[in-house]
Amino acid sequence: MNVLQSSRDDHTSGRSTGTAALGVPGWLVVLLATASGMTVANLYYAQPLLSSLRDVFHVGETAAGGLITLTQVGYVLGMLLLVPLGDRLEKRRLITVLLAVTTLALLAAGLATSFPMLLIASLVSGGTSVVAQILVPFAASLAPDHTRGRIVGRVMSGLLTGILLSRTLSSLVSDVAGWRVVYLGSAVLMALLALALHAALPRQAATTAIPYTQVLRSTLRLVRVHPALLRRGLYQAAMFGAFSAFWTTVSYVLTGPRFHYSPVGVGVFALVGAAGAAVAPFAGRWADRKLVRPMTGAGLVAAAVAFAVAGFGQEHILLLALAAVLLDMAVQTTLILGQHTVYQLDANARARLNSAFIALFFVGGALGSQFGSLAFHAGGWTAVTLLGTALPVLALLYWATEFRDRTGVAENA
């Protein structure tokens, strides 16, 4: 706890450094952001490789898209069963163990000799990659109240950059050395990350001593006790469903007869979407300034507009790129605003709150991946864009029902 105590002493003494202003050492924020990005990237390495994996294992488009769905299902299970342990166990040790399991699962994926073996390995690696969602509330607990939005925004910026850059890295590595090296290389990175985090993170004691089964039950209870948790989870489920539908199927458009992109080309296109990560720190500031509700509405509208633009992008790559940037910015904005809201509900249950929140919206992501694949198979890119437009519009209608008190502030924002 020396690092944390030192940062608090800096803040109390009124030093003018950025570290003192934020209450957390800058290098630690960078490490948490990098680690979050590296671990969550494991969920997305396969997206630009779907066409290649489809040919290697002789499966159809829907089955190949199921690889992304199953990985996200693993993530949801990890959120429900593993992340709540962040309140029950010492966090640094939990993070190290989970990363060790992730390393083994990625090794198995890289050595897979059949598609079912790859599916099982992806399910396990998806489940243990929830380390990213233990690190975010870890950062929130280190930050003082007045800068929590900014700290979470910076860590989330790293996480979201990892999501977006994972596609580019996967494409480049696969083109040079083959798809197996993507998984094997990530296994090496996870092993190194486990060592780095174990050495650098301050010990953070458990915030509850209740048995594991009660921890799980209390996570479900939090959804009933805090209406804002369910509301924010449903907003993000719609947004992440649209996000997953887009990125799961856009590789088929880019590699199809209109554009003829190689896997590397798909990865380079994903770099365009990574520009959307720049909005994360701003979203954190909007949260600190009590602009959660209006900026949530703006994010939902932006996502719907992004898919309207994407509908014309089937013939124009610049429009498709613009849609990707706008969609990623919208999803990141609502995610950070949602996490800021959720973390304020109970300081002693942040891991469980985050578990419920992320699990809710990753269910939306898993469904978005699968329905996106089905929509593309049934009606092409037009069907995908109609699905993607409908999801944020439904969330926007739900957002319009938020009760507002006499001060004009959303009661459950």
GROMACS .gro file of C-alpha atoms in nm:
model
  413
    1MET     CA    1   0.000   0.000   0.000
    2ASN     CA    2   0.305   0.228  -0.002
    3VAL     CA    3   0.233   0.345  -0.356
    4LEU     CA    4  -0.123   0.436  -0.269
    5GLN     CA    5  -0.022   0.606   0.055
    6SER     CA    6   0.244   0.807  -0.125
    7SER     CA    7  -0.004   0.923  -0.388
    8ARG     CA    8  -0.249   1.027  -0.118
    9ASP     CA    9   0.023   1.217   0.066
   10ASP     CA   10   0.106   1.402  -0.257
   11HIS     CA   11  -0.257   1.491  -0.303
   12THR     CA   12  -0.297   1.610   0.057
   13SER     CA   13   0.018   1.825   0.046
   14GLY     CA   14  -0.119   2.013  -0.255
   15ARG     CA   15   0.161   1.941  -0.498
   16SER     CA   16   0.093   2.070  -0.845
   17THR     CA   17   0.189   1.756  -1.031
   18GLY     CA   18  -0.057   1.561  -1.240
   19THR     CA   19  -0.014   1.263  -1.008
   20ALA     CA   20  -0.116   1.466  -0.705
   21ALA     CA   21  -0.411   1.614  -0.886
   22LEU     CA   22  -0.544   1.272  -0.981
   23GLY     CA   23  -0.455   1.099  -0.654
   24VAL     CA   24  -0.299   0.796  -0.831
   25PRO     CA   25   0.059   0.766  -0.967
   26GLY     CA   26   0.063   0.828  -1.341
   27TRP     CA   27   0.276   0.520  -1.411
   28LEU     CA   28   0.025   0.301  -1.231
   29VAL     CA   29  -0.263   0.440  -1.437
   30VAL     CA   30  -0.063   0.365  -1.755
   31LEU     CA   31   0.010   0.011  -1.637
   32LEU     CA   32  -0.356  -0.054  -1.552
   33ALA     CA   33  -0.468   0.087  -1.888
   34THR     CA   34  -0.212  -0.121  -2.079
   35ALA     CA   35  -0.296  -0.438  -1.887
   36SER     CA   36  -0.669  -0.387  -1.942
   37GLY     CA   37  -0.616  -0.342  -2.315
   38MET     CA   38  -0.390  -0.645  -2.347
   39THR     CA   39  -0.625  -0.881  -2.165
   40VAL     CA   40  -0.952  -0.774  -2.327
   41ALA     CA   41  -0.783  -0.796  -2.670
   42ASN     CA   42  -0.800  -1.175  -2.634
   43LEU     CA   43  -1.174  -1.154  -2.705
   44TYR     CA   44  -1.126  -0.996  -3.046
   45TYR     CA   45  -0.818  -1.147  -3.209
   46ALA     CA   46  -1.038  -1.385  -3.408
   47GLN     CA   47  -1.266  -1.121  -3.564
   48PRO     CA   48  -1.051  -1.031  -3.868
   49LEU     CA   49  -0.949  -1.397  -3.904
   50LEU     CA   50  -1.300  -1.538  -3.945
   51SER     CA   51  -1.269  -1.579  -4.320
   52SER     CA   52  -0.935  -1.760  -4.282
   53LEU     CA   53  -1.053  -1.979  -3.994
   54ARG     CA   54  -1.367  -2.065  -4.191
   55ASP     CA   55  -1.148  -2.202  -4.471
   56VAL     CA   56  -0.892  -2.372  -4.245
   57PHE     CA   57  -1.151  -2.565  -4.042
   58HIS     CA   58  -1.408  -2.597  -4.326
   59VAL     CA   59  -1.698  -2.435  -4.140
   60GLY     CA   60  -1.966  -2.191  -4.253
   61GLU     CA   61  -2.000  -1.818  -4.186
   62THR     CA   62  -2.248  -1.867  -3.903
   63ALA     CA   63  -2.031  -2.131  -3.734
   64ALA     CA   64  -1.723  -1.911  -3.769
   65GLY     CA   65  -1.912  -1.620  -3.614
   66GLY     CA   66  -2.000  -1.855  -3.329
   67LEU     CA   67  -1.634  -1.843  -3.225
   68ILE     CA   68  -1.677  -1.476  -3.130
   69THR     CA   69  -2.009  -1.551  -2.963
   70LEU     CA   70  -1.867  -1.834  -2.751
   71THR     CA   71  -1.567  -1.625  -2.647
   72GLN     CA   72  -1.804  -1.354  -2.526
   73VAL     CA   73  -2.021  -1.613  -2.351
   74GLY     CA   74  -1.706  -1.718  -2.165
   75TYR     CA   75  -1.651  -1.357  -2.072
   76VAL     CA   76  -2.005  -1.329  -1.936
   77LEU     CA   77  -1.955  -1.644  -1.727
   78GLY     CA   78  -1.628  -1.502  -1.599
   79MET     CA   79  -1.800  -1.178  -1.510
   80LEU     CA   80  -2.068  -1.362  -1.314
   81LEU     CA   81  -1.851  -1.626  -1.145
   82LEU     CA   82  -1.500  -1.478  -1.119
   83VAL     CA   83  -1.515  -1.098  -1.103
   84PRO     CA   84  -1.722  -1.093  -0.780
   85LEU     CA   85  -1.422  -1.261  -0.617
   86GLY     CA   86  -1.253  -0.922  -0.647
   87ASP     CA   87  -1.452  -0.821  -0.337
   88ARG     CA   88  -1.388  -1.152  -0.161
   89LEU     CA   89  -1.015  -1.218  -0.225
   90GLU     CA   90  -0.692  -1.020  -0.229
   91LYS     CA   91  -0.702  -0.873  -0.579
   92ARG     CA   92  -0.336  -0.896  -0.682
   93ARG     CA   93  -0.326  -1.272  -0.620
   94LEU     CA   94  -0.658  -1.323  -0.800
   95ILE     CA   95  -0.532  -1.131  -1.104
   96THR     CA   96  -0.213  -1.339  -1.118
   97VAL     CA   97  -0.398  -1.672  -1.103
   98LEU     CA   98  -0.648  -1.571  -1.372
   99LEU     CA   99  -0.370  -1.458  -1.606
  100ALA     CA  100  -0.192  -1.790  -1.558
  101VAL     CA  101  -0.506  -1.977  -1.669
  102THR     CA  102  -0.549  -1.738  -1.963
  103THR     CA  103  -0.194  -1.820  -2.071
  104LEU     CA  104  -0.267  -2.194  -2.076
  105ALA     CA  105  -0.595  -2.147  -2.265
  106LEU     CA  106  -0.429  -1.936  -2.533
  107LEU     CA  107  -0.157  -2.198  -2.574
  108ALA     CA  108  -0.430  -2.456  -2.631
  109ALA     CA  109  -0.599  -2.230  -2.888
  110GLY     CA  110  -0.273  -2.179  -3.075
  111LEU     CA  111  -0.218  -2.555  -3.089
  112ALA     CA  112  -0.579  -2.643  -3.176
  113THR     CA  113  -0.617  -2.927  -3.427
  114SER     CA  114  -0.993  -2.895  -3.467
  115PHE     CA  115  -1.256  -2.624  -3.455
  116PRO     CA  116  -1.423  -2.763  -3.139
  117MET     CA  117  -1.085  -2.752  -2.962
  118LEU     CA  118  -1.045  -2.388  -3.067
  119LEU     CA  119  -1.398  -2.315  -2.942
  120ILE     CA  120  -1.332  -2.467  -2.598
  121ALA     CA  121  -0.999  -2.288  -2.560
  122SER     CA  122  -1.163  -1.960  -2.661
  123LEU     CA  123  -1.441  -2.014  -2.409
  124VAL     CA  124  -1.185  -2.057  -2.128
  125SER     CA  125  -0.962  -1.769  -2.236
  126GLY     CA  126  -1.269  -1.549  -2.267
  127GLY     CA  127  -1.375  -1.641  -1.915
  128THR     CA  128  -1.039  -1.562  -1.754
  129SER     CA  129  -0.975  -1.246  -1.958
  130VAL     CA  130  -1.214  -1.074  -1.718
  131VAL     CA  131  -0.894  -0.957  -1.548
  132ALA     CA  132  -0.960  -0.634  -1.737
  133GLN     CA  133  -1.282  -0.589  -1.541
  134ILE     CA  134  -1.106  -0.647  -1.210
  135LEU     CA  135  -0.846  -0.384  -1.294
  136VAL     CA  136  -1.100  -0.111  -1.377
  137PRO     CA  137  -1.276  -0.115  -1.036
  138PHE     CA  138  -0.928  -0.158  -0.883
  139ALA     CA  139  -0.836   0.177  -1.038
  140ALA     CA  140  -1.168   0.329  -0.929
  141SER     CA  141  -1.102   0.229  -0.568
  142LEU     CA  142  -0.758   0.394  -0.574
  143ALA     CA  143  -0.892   0.725  -0.707
  144PRO     CA  144  -1.043   1.001  -0.490
  145ASP     CA  145  -1.407   1.085  -0.556
  146HIS     CA  146  -1.345   1.409  -0.747
  147THR     CA  147  -1.119   1.243  -1.009
  148ARG     CA  148  -1.267   0.894  -1.029
  149GLY     CA  149  -1.429   0.964  -1.366
  150ARG     CA  150  -1.099   1.076  -1.517
  151ILE     CA  151  -0.904   0.780  -1.376
  152VAL     CA  152  -1.163   0.530  -1.497
  153GLY     CA  153  -1.173   0.711  -1.833
  154ARG     CA  154  -0.797   0.677  -1.876
  155VAL     CA  155  -0.794   0.309  -1.785
  156MET     CA  156  -1.093   0.248  -2.010
  157SER     CA  157  -0.914   0.432  -2.289
  158GLY     CA  158  -0.645   0.166  -2.272
  159LEU     CA  159  -0.903  -0.111  -2.256
  160LEU     CA  160  -1.096   0.018  -2.556
  161THR     CA  161  -0.778   0.082  -2.754
  162GLY     CA  162  -0.687  -0.281  -2.689
  163ILE     CA  163  -1.022  -0.393  -2.828
  164LEU     CA  164  -0.972  -0.192  -3.146
  165LEU     CA  165  -0.601  -0.250  -3.204
  166SER     CA  166  -0.638  -0.624  -3.140
  167ARG     CA  167  -0.788  -0.663  -3.486
  168THR     CA  168  -0.498  -0.487  -3.655
  169LEU     CA  169  -0.235  -0.679  -3.459
  170SER     CA  170  -0.411  -1.006  -3.526
  171SER     CA  171  -0.429  -0.937  -3.899
  172LEU     CA  172  -0.065  -0.835  -3.930
  173VAL     CA  173   0.071  -1.125  -3.726
  174SER     CA  174  -0.150  -1.375  -3.906
  175ASP     CA  175  -0.039  -1.251  -4.246
  176VAL     CA  176   0.329  -1.276  -4.155
  177ALA     CA  177   0.340  -1.587  -3.936
  178GLY     CA  178  -0.002  -1.755  -3.945
  179TRP     CA  179  -0.308  -1.745  -3.724
  180ARG     CA  180  -0.161  -1.979  -3.462
  181VAL     CA  181   0.109  -1.729  -3.374
  182VAL     CA  182  -0.162  -1.477  -3.284
  183TYR     CA  183  -0.274  -1.700  -2.997
  184LEU     CA  184   0.071  -1.824  -2.901
  185GLY     CA  185   0.209  -1.469  -2.896
  186SER     CA  186  -0.076  -1.353  -2.675
  187ALA     CA  187  -0.002  -1.642  -2.437
  188VAL     CA  188   0.352  -1.510  -2.395
  189LEU     CA  189   0.220  -1.157  -2.337
  190MET     CA  190  -0.022  -1.280  -2.069
  191ALA     CA  191   0.258  -1.461  -1.885
  192LEU     CA  192   0.474  -1.148  -1.886
  193LEU     CA  193   0.178  -0.935  -1.779
  194ALA     CA  194   0.109  -1.164  -1.484
  195LEU     CA  195   0.465  -1.112  -1.360
  196ALA     CA  196   0.453  -0.735  -1.413
  197LEU     CA  197   0.123  -0.684  -1.232
  198HIS     CA  198   0.223  -0.908  -0.942
  199ALA     CA  199   0.534  -0.698  -0.895
  200ALA     CA  200   0.376  -0.354  -0.939
  201LEU     CA  201   0.025  -0.361  -0.796
  202PRO     CA  202  -0.032  -0.262  -0.434
  203ARG     CA  203  -0.199  -0.524  -0.220
  204GLN     CA  204  -0.569  -0.451  -0.183
  205ALA     CA  205  -0.754  -0.638   0.089
  206ALA     CA  206  -1.095  -0.798   0.043
  207THR     CA  207  -1.392  -0.574   0.121
  208THR     CA  208  -1.616  -0.859   0.235
  209ALA     CA  209  -1.570  -1.190   0.417
  210ILE     CA  210  -1.899  -1.353   0.321
  211PRO     CA  211  -1.882  -1.702   0.159
  212TYR     CA  212  -1.846  -1.732  -0.217
  213THR     CA  213  -2.204  -1.851  -0.269
  214GLN     CA  214  -2.332  -1.550  -0.080
  215VAL     CA  215  -2.106  -1.327  -0.290
  216LEU     CA  216  -2.278  -1.461  -0.601
  217ARG     CA  217  -2.625  -1.417  -0.453
  218SER     CA  218  -2.541  -1.065  -0.340
  219THR     CA  219  -2.435  -0.981  -0.697
  220LEU     CA  220  -2.783  -1.071  -0.820
  221ARG     CA  221  -2.935  -0.881  -0.529
  222LEU     CA  222  -2.749  -0.566  -0.635
  223VAL     CA  223  -2.937  -0.571  -0.967
  224ARG     CA  224  -3.268  -0.564  -0.777
  225VAL     CA  225  -3.157  -0.307  -0.519
  226HIS     CA  226  -3.008  -0.057  -0.763
  227PRO     CA  227  -3.237   0.022  -1.061
  228ALA     CA  228  -2.960   0.234  -1.213
  229LEU     CA  229  -2.742  -0.078  -1.244
  230LEU     CA  230  -3.001  -0.261  -1.452
  231ARG     CA  231  -3.079   0.046  -1.659
  232ARG     CA  232  -2.716   0.119  -1.743
  233GLY     CA  233  -2.656  -0.249  -1.817
  234LEU     CA  234  -2.944  -0.258  -2.063
  235TYR     CA  235  -2.828   0.062  -2.234
  236GLN     CA  236  -2.487  -0.089  -2.284
  237ALA     CA  237  -2.624  -0.429  -2.389
  238ALA     CA  238  -2.795  -0.258  -2.682
  239MET     CA  239  -2.484  -0.057  -2.766
  240PHE     CA  240  -2.246  -0.350  -2.740
  241GLY     CA  241  -2.482  -0.568  -2.939
  242ALA     CA  242  -2.468  -0.314  -3.222
  243PHE     CA  243  -2.089  -0.282  -3.184
  244SER     CA  244  -2.041  -0.661  -3.201
  245ALA     CA  245  -2.274  -0.701  -3.498
  246PHE     CA  246  -2.070  -0.441  -3.689
  247TRP     CA  247  -1.723  -0.575  -3.616
  248THR     CA  248  -1.816  -0.941  -3.651
  249THR     CA  249  -1.952  -0.895  -4.003
  250VAL     CA  250  -1.760  -0.603  -4.151
  251SER     CA  251  -1.469  -0.834  -4.235
  252TYR     CA  252  -1.701  -1.019  -4.475
  253VAL     CA  253  -1.781  -0.691  -4.650
  254LEU     CA  254  -1.417  -0.585  -4.670
  255THR     CA  255  -1.293  -0.921  -4.800
  256GLY     CA  256  -1.588  -0.954  -5.039
  257PRO     CA  257  -1.617  -0.875  -5.411
  258ARG     CA  258  -1.658  -0.499  -5.363
  259PHE     CA  259  -1.331  -0.425  -5.178
  260HIS     CA  260  -1.119  -0.746  -5.195
  261TYR     CA  261  -0.931  -0.664  -4.874
  262SER     CA  262  -0.674  -0.908  -4.739
  263PRO     CA  263  -0.668  -0.990  -4.364
  264VAL     CA  264  -0.402  -0.719  -4.330
  265GLY     CA  265  -0.634  -0.475  -4.504
  266VAL     CA  266  -0.908  -0.561  -4.256
  267GLY     CA  267  -0.664  -0.495  -3.973
  268VAL     CA  268  -0.563  -0.159  -4.117
  269PHE     CA  269  -0.930  -0.066  -4.145
  270ALA     CA  270  -0.968  -0.148  -3.773
  271LEU     CA  271  -0.704   0.116  -3.701
  272VAL     CA  272  -0.954   0.375  -3.822
  273GLY     CA  273  -1.197   0.261  -3.555
  274ALA     CA  274  -0.926   0.292  -3.291
  275ALA     CA  275  -0.949   0.669  -3.332
  276GLY     CA  276  -1.273   0.643  -3.138
  277ALA     CA  277  -1.075   0.563  -2.821
  278ALA     CA  278  -0.976   0.929  -2.803
  279VAL     CA  279  -1.319   1.011  -2.661
  280ALA     CA  280  -1.266   0.804  -2.343
  281PRO     CA  281  -1.090   1.073  -2.133
  282PHE     CA  282  -1.353   1.328  -2.237
  283ALA     CA  283  -1.629   1.090  -2.130
  284GLY     CA  284  -1.463   1.066  -1.790
  285ARG     CA  285  -1.464   1.445  -1.757
  286TRP     CA  286  -1.830   1.462  -1.861
  287ALA     CA  287  -1.908   1.214  -1.586
  288ASP     CA  288  -1.720   1.419  -1.325
  289ARG     CA  289  -1.917   1.727  -1.440
  290LYS     CA  290  -2.254   1.555  -1.387
  291LEU     CA  291  -2.338   1.531  -1.757
  292VAL     CA  292  -2.411   1.158  -1.750
  293ARG     CA  293  -2.770   1.168  -1.872
  294PRO     CA  294  -2.744   1.413  -2.165
  295MET     CA  295  -2.422   1.259  -2.295
  296THR     CA  296  -2.575   0.912  -2.269
  297GLY     CA  297  -2.857   1.026  -2.494
  298ALA     CA  298  -2.606   1.179  -2.734
  299GLY     CA  299  -2.413   0.853  -2.746
  300LEU     CA  300  -2.724   0.652  -2.829
  301VAL     CA  301  -2.817   0.891  -3.110
  302ALA     CA  302  -2.462   0.881  -3.247
  303ALA     CA  303  -2.468   0.499  -3.263
  304ALA     CA  304  -2.794   0.500  -3.461
  305VAL     CA  305  -2.653   0.762  -3.700
  306ALA     CA  306  -2.335   0.553  -3.739
  307PHE     CA  307  -2.534   0.258  -3.874
  308ALA     CA  308  -2.731   0.483  -4.106
  309VAL     CA  309  -2.398   0.598  -4.249
  310ALA     CA  310  -2.271   0.238  -4.259
  311GLY     CA  311  -2.568   0.143  -4.475
  312PHE     CA  312  -2.422   0.355  -4.756
  313GLY     CA  313  -2.069   0.235  -4.678
  314GLN     CA  314  -2.123  -0.095  -4.855
  315GLU     CA  315  -2.021   0.091  -5.171
  316HIS     CA  316  -1.799   0.364  -5.023
  317ILE     CA  317  -1.511   0.278  -4.791
  318LEU     CA  318  -1.483   0.632  -4.649
  319LEU     CA  319  -1.842   0.618  -4.526
  320LEU     CA  320  -1.777   0.277  -4.374
  321ALA     CA  321  -1.471   0.416  -4.194
  322LEU     CA  322  -1.666   0.719  -4.070
  323ALA     CA  323  -1.935   0.487  -3.935
  324ALA     CA  324  -1.672   0.279  -3.754
  325VAL     CA  325  -1.522   0.582  -3.579
  326LEU     CA  326  -1.860   0.726  -3.483
  327LEU     CA  327  -1.987   0.392  -3.353
  328ASP     CA  328  -1.675   0.329  -3.143
  329MET     CA  329  -1.690   0.678  -2.994
  330ALA     CA  330  -2.057   0.632  -2.905
  331VAL     CA  331  -2.005   0.292  -2.743
  332GLN     CA  332  -1.705   0.411  -2.542
  333THR     CA  333  -1.887   0.720  -2.422
  334THR     CA  334  -2.189   0.532  -2.288
  335LEU     CA  335  -1.967   0.263  -2.135
  336ILE     CA  336  -1.757   0.506  -1.931
  337LEU     CA  337  -2.061   0.706  -1.825
  338GLY     CA  338  -2.228   0.383  -1.720
  339GLN     CA  339  -1.931   0.261  -1.518
  340HIS     CA  340  -1.901   0.597  -1.344
  341THR     CA  341  -2.265   0.570  -1.240
  342VAL     CA  342  -2.236   0.209  -1.126
  343TYR     CA  343  -1.922   0.263  -0.916
  344GLN     CA  344  -2.099   0.530  -0.712
  345LEU     CA  345  -2.373   0.293  -0.597
  346ASP     CA  346  -2.172   0.105  -0.329
  347ALA     CA  347  -1.802   0.159  -0.259
  348ASN     CA  348  -1.772  -0.179  -0.085
  349ALA     CA  349  -1.919  -0.379  -0.373
  350ARG     CA  350  -1.753  -0.232  -0.680
  351ALA     CA  351  -1.628  -0.566  -0.813
  352ARG     CA  352  -1.976  -0.719  -0.785
  353LEU     CA  353  -2.141  -0.410  -0.933
  354ASN     CA  354  -1.897  -0.420  -1.223
  355SER     CA  355  -1.958  -0.793  -1.259
  356ALA     CA  356  -2.332  -0.745  -1.300
  357PHE     CA  357  -2.294  -0.442  -1.528
  358ILE     CA  358  -2.042  -0.597  -1.766
  359ALA     CA  359  -2.221  -0.933  -1.770
  360LEU     CA  360  -2.543  -0.762  -1.872
  361PHE     CA  361  -2.395  -0.583  -2.165
  362PHE     CA  362  -2.175  -0.871  -2.279
  363VAL     CA  363  -2.488  -1.080  -2.312
  364GLY     CA  364  -2.593  -0.810  -2.557
  365GLY     CA  365  -2.255  -0.836  -2.728
  366ALA     CA  366  -2.275  -1.213  -2.763
  367LEU     CA  367  -2.626  -1.190  -2.906
  368GLY     CA  368  -2.516  -0.908  -3.135
  369SER     CA  369  -2.233  -1.120  -3.276
  370GLN     CA  370  -2.459  -1.415  -3.343
  371PHE     CA  371  -2.755  -1.220  -3.478
  372GLY     CA  372  -2.519  -1.007  -3.683
  373SER     CA  373  -2.382  -1.322  -3.849
  374LEU     CA  374  -2.733  -1.454  -3.908
  375ALA     CA  375  -2.846  -1.118  -4.048
  376PHE     CA  376  -2.552  -1.102  -4.286
  377HIS     CA  377  -2.617  -1.457  -4.403
  378ALA     CA  378  -2.987  -1.382  -4.455
  379GLY     CA  379  -2.983  -1.029  -4.595
  380GLY     CA  380  -2.627  -0.911  -4.639
  381TRP     CA  381  -2.485  -0.585  -4.505
  382THR     CA  382  -2.819  -0.406  -4.534
  383ALA     CA  383  -2.973  -0.644  -4.281
  384VAL     CA  384  -2.680  -0.589  -4.044
  385THR     CA  385  -2.718  -0.211  -4.060
  386LEU     CA  386  -3.093  -0.235  -3.992
  387LEU     CA  387  -3.021  -0.452  -3.688
  388GLY     CA  388  -2.749  -0.214  -3.572
  389THR     CA  389  -2.975   0.089  -3.606
  390ALA     CA  390  -3.263  -0.073  -3.420
  391LEU     CA  391  -3.062  -0.157  -3.106
  392PRO     CA  392  -2.955   0.198  -3.002
  393VAL     CA  393  -3.296   0.332  -3.105
  394LEU     CA  394  -3.461   0.090  -2.861
  395ALA     CA  395  -3.215   0.198  -2.592
  396LEU     CA  396  -3.292   0.561  -2.669
  397LEU     CA  397  -3.663   0.498  -2.619
  398TYR     CA  398  -3.583   0.339  -2.282
  399TRP     CA  399  -3.353   0.633  -2.196
  400ALA     CA  400  -3.647   0.868  -2.256
  401THR     CA  401  -3.835   0.698  -1.971
  402GLU     CA  402  -3.582   0.794  -1.703
  403PHE     CA  403  -3.755   0.962  -1.411
  404ARG     CA  404  -3.640   1.318  -1.348
  405ASP     CA  405  -3.675   1.483  -1.010
  406ARG     CA  406  -3.760   1.845  -0.948
  407THR     CA  407  -3.398   1.956  -0.988
  408GLY     CA  408  -3.395   1.827  -1.342
  409VAL     CA  409  -3.130   1.565  -1.266
  410ALA     CA  410  -3.200   1.208  -1.370
  411GLU     CA  411  -3.271   1.011  -1.059
  412ASN     CA  412  -3.106   0.696  -1.181
  413ALA     CA  413  -2.839   0.840  -1.410
   0.00000   0.00000   0.00000
